Short mmCIF file of C-alpha atoms in Angstrom, two decimals:
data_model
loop_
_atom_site.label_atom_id
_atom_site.label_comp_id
_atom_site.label_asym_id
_atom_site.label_seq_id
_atom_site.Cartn_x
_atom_site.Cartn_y
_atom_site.Cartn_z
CA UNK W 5 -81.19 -139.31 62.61
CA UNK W 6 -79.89 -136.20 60.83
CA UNK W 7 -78.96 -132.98 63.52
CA UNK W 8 -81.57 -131.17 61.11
CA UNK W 9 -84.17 -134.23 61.37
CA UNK W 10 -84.52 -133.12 65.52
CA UNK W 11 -87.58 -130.82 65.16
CA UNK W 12 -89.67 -133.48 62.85
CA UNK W 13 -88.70 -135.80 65.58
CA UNK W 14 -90.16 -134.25 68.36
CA UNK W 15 -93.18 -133.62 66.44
CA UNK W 16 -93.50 -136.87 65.32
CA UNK W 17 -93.23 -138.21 68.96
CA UNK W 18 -95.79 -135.76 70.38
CA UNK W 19 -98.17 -136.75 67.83
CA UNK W 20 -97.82 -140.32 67.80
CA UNK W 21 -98.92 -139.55 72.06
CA UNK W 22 -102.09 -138.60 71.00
CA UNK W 23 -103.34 -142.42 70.21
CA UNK W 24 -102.91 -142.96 73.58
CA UNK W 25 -105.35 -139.77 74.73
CA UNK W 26 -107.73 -140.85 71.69
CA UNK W 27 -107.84 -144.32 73.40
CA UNK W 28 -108.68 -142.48 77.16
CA UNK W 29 -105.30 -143.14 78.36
CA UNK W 30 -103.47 -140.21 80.33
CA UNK W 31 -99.99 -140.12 80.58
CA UNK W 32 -97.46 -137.79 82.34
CA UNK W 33 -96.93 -134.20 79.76
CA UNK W 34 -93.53 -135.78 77.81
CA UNK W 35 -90.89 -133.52 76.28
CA UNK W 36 -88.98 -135.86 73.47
CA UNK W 37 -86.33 -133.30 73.47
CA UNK W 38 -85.34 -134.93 76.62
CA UNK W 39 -85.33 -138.41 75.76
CA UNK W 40 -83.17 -137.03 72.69
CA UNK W 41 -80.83 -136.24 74.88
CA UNK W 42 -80.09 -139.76 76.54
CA UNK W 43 -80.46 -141.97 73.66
CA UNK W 44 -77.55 -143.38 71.96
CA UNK W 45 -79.00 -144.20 68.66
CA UNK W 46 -82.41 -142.70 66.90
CA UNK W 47 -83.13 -144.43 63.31
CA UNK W 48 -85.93 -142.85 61.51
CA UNK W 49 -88.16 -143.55 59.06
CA UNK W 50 -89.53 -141.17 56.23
CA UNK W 51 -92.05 -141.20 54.30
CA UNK W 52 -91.82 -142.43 50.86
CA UNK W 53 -90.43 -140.54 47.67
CA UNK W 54 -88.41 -138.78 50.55
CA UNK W 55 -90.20 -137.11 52.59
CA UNK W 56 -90.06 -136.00 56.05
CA UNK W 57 -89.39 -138.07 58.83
CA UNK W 58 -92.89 -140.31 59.89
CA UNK W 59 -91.63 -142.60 62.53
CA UNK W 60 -88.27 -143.21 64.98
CA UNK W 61 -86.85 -145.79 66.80
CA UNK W 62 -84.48 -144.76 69.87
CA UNK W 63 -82.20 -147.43 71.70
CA UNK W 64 -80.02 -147.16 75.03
CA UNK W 65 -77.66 -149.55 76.74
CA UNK W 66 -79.50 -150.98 79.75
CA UNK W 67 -76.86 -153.69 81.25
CA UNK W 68 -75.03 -154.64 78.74
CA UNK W 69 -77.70 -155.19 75.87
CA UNK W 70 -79.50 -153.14 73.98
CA UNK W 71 -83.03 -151.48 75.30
CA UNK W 72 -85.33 -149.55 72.68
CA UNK W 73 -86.19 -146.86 74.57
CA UNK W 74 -89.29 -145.60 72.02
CA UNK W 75 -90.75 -146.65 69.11
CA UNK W 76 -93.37 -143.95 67.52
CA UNK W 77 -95.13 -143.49 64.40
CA UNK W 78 -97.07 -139.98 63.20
CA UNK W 79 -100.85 -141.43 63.42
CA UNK W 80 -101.33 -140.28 59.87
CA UNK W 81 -98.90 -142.78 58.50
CA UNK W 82 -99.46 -145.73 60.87
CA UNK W 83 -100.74 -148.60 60.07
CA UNK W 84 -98.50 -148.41 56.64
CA UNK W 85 -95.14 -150.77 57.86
CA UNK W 86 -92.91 -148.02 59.33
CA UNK W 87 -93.14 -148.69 62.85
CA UNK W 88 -92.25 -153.03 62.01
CA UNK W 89 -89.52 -151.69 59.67
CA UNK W 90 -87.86 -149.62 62.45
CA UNK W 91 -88.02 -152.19 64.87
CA UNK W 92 -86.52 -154.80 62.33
CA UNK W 93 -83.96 -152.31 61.65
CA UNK W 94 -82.90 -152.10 65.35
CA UNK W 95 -83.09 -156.12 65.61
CA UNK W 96 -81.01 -156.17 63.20
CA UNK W 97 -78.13 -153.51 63.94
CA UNK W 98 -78.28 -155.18 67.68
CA UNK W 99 -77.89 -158.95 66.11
CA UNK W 100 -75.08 -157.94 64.03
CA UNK W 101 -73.22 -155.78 67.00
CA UNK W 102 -73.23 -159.73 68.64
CA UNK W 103 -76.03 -159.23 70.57
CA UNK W 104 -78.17 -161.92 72.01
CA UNK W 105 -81.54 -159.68 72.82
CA UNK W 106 -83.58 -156.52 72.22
CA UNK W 107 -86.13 -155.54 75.55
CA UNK W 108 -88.17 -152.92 75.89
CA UNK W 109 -91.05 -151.96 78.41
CA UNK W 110 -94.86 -151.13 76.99
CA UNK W 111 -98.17 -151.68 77.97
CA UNK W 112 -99.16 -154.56 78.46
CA UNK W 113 -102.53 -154.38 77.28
CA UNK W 114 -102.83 -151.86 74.36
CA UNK W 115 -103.16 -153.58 71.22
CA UNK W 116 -100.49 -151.12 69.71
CA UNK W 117 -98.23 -152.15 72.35
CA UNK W 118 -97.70 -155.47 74.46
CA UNK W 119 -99.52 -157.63 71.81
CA UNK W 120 -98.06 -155.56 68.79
CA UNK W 121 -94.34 -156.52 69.98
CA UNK W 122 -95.72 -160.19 71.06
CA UNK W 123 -96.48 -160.55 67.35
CA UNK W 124 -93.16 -159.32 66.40
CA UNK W 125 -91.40 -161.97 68.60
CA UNK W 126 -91.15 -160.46 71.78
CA UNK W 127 -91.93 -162.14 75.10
CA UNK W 128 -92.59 -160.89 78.99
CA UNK W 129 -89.58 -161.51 80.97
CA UNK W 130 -90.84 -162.35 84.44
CA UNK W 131 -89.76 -159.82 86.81
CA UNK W 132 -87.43 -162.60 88.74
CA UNK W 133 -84.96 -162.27 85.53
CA UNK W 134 -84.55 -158.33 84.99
CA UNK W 135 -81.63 -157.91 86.66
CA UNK W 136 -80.08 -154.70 88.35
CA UNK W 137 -80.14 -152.25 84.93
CA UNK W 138 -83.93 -153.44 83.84
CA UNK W 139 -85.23 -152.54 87.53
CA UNK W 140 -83.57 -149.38 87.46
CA UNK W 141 -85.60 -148.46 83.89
CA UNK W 142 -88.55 -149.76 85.66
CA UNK W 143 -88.27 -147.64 88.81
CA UNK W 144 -87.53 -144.09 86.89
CA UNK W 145 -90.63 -145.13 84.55
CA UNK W 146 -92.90 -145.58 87.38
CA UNK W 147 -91.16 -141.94 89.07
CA UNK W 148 -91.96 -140.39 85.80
CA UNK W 149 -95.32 -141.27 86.34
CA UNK W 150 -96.48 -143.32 83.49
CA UNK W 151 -97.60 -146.55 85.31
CA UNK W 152 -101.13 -145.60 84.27
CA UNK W 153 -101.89 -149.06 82.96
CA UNK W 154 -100.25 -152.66 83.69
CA UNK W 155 -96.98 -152.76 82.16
CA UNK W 156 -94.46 -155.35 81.08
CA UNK W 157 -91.40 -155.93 80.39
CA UNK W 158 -90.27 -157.60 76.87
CA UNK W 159 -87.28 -159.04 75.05
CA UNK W 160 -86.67 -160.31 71.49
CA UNK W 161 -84.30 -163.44 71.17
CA UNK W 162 -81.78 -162.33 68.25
CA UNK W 163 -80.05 -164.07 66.44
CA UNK W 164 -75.86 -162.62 65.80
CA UNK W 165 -75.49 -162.16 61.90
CA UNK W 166 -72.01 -163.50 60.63
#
């Protein structure tokens, strides 16, 4: 992400919240501008030909691995690749940086979200195996309010490129 990409992305993230009102799901009012600010890493995705920015992907450290903090897609260009080409992108940039796994937390339930990233190779780590740093992203979620719906906890087995 560009420095002049910020306002698309905040728009882009704001919008891609209303699937989850169109699907009667209420979350907690969410200011991206904030999560801008804690991320390490934002890739984006535009839309073809060049155009502005339709989709992001934003990763922390949690532990020592990498976490992807959001994943979002503008509803009018969903459904199109963008959102699996982001995530294979950060797979990808983790694998080759030596790591061993991607996780994440979603909902469980939506189709956009736990069984979306199921398909995509993801699996629910049982909460026995989180570990200090995972707890600690589960704990400020559920302070921030957006345990509306059963969530999970998911990680990717990658694979280190040579």
């Amino acid at each position: 992400m560009r420095p002049e990409d910020e306002p698309r992305v905040v728009e882009v993230s704001l919008a891609a919240d209303t699937v989850f009102a169109d699907a009667g799901v209420v979350l907690p009012p969410d200011d991206p501008r904030e999560m801008l600010a804690h991320v390490e890493e934002v890739l984006v995705a535009c839309a073809p030909g060049g155009g502005p920015v339709v989709g992001l992907a934003a990763t922390v450290t949690v532990g020592e691995g990498p976490h992807l903090e959001q994943l979002a897609v503008h509803p009018a260009h969903g459904r199109r690749g963008a959102g699996s080409a982001l995530l294979e992108a950060v797979c990808g940039g983790a694998a080759s940086a030596g790591h061993a796994r991607l996780t994440l937390t979603t909902f469980r339930d939506l189709p956009w979200n736990g069984p979306w990233y199921a398909a995509r190779g993801f699996s629910v780590v049982p909460r026995a195996d989180w570990g200090p740093a995972l707890e600690q992203v589960w704990e400020a979620e559920e302070r921030a309010g957006i345990g509306v719906l059963p969530r999970v906890v998911m990680e990717r087995p990658l694979f280190p490129r040579p």
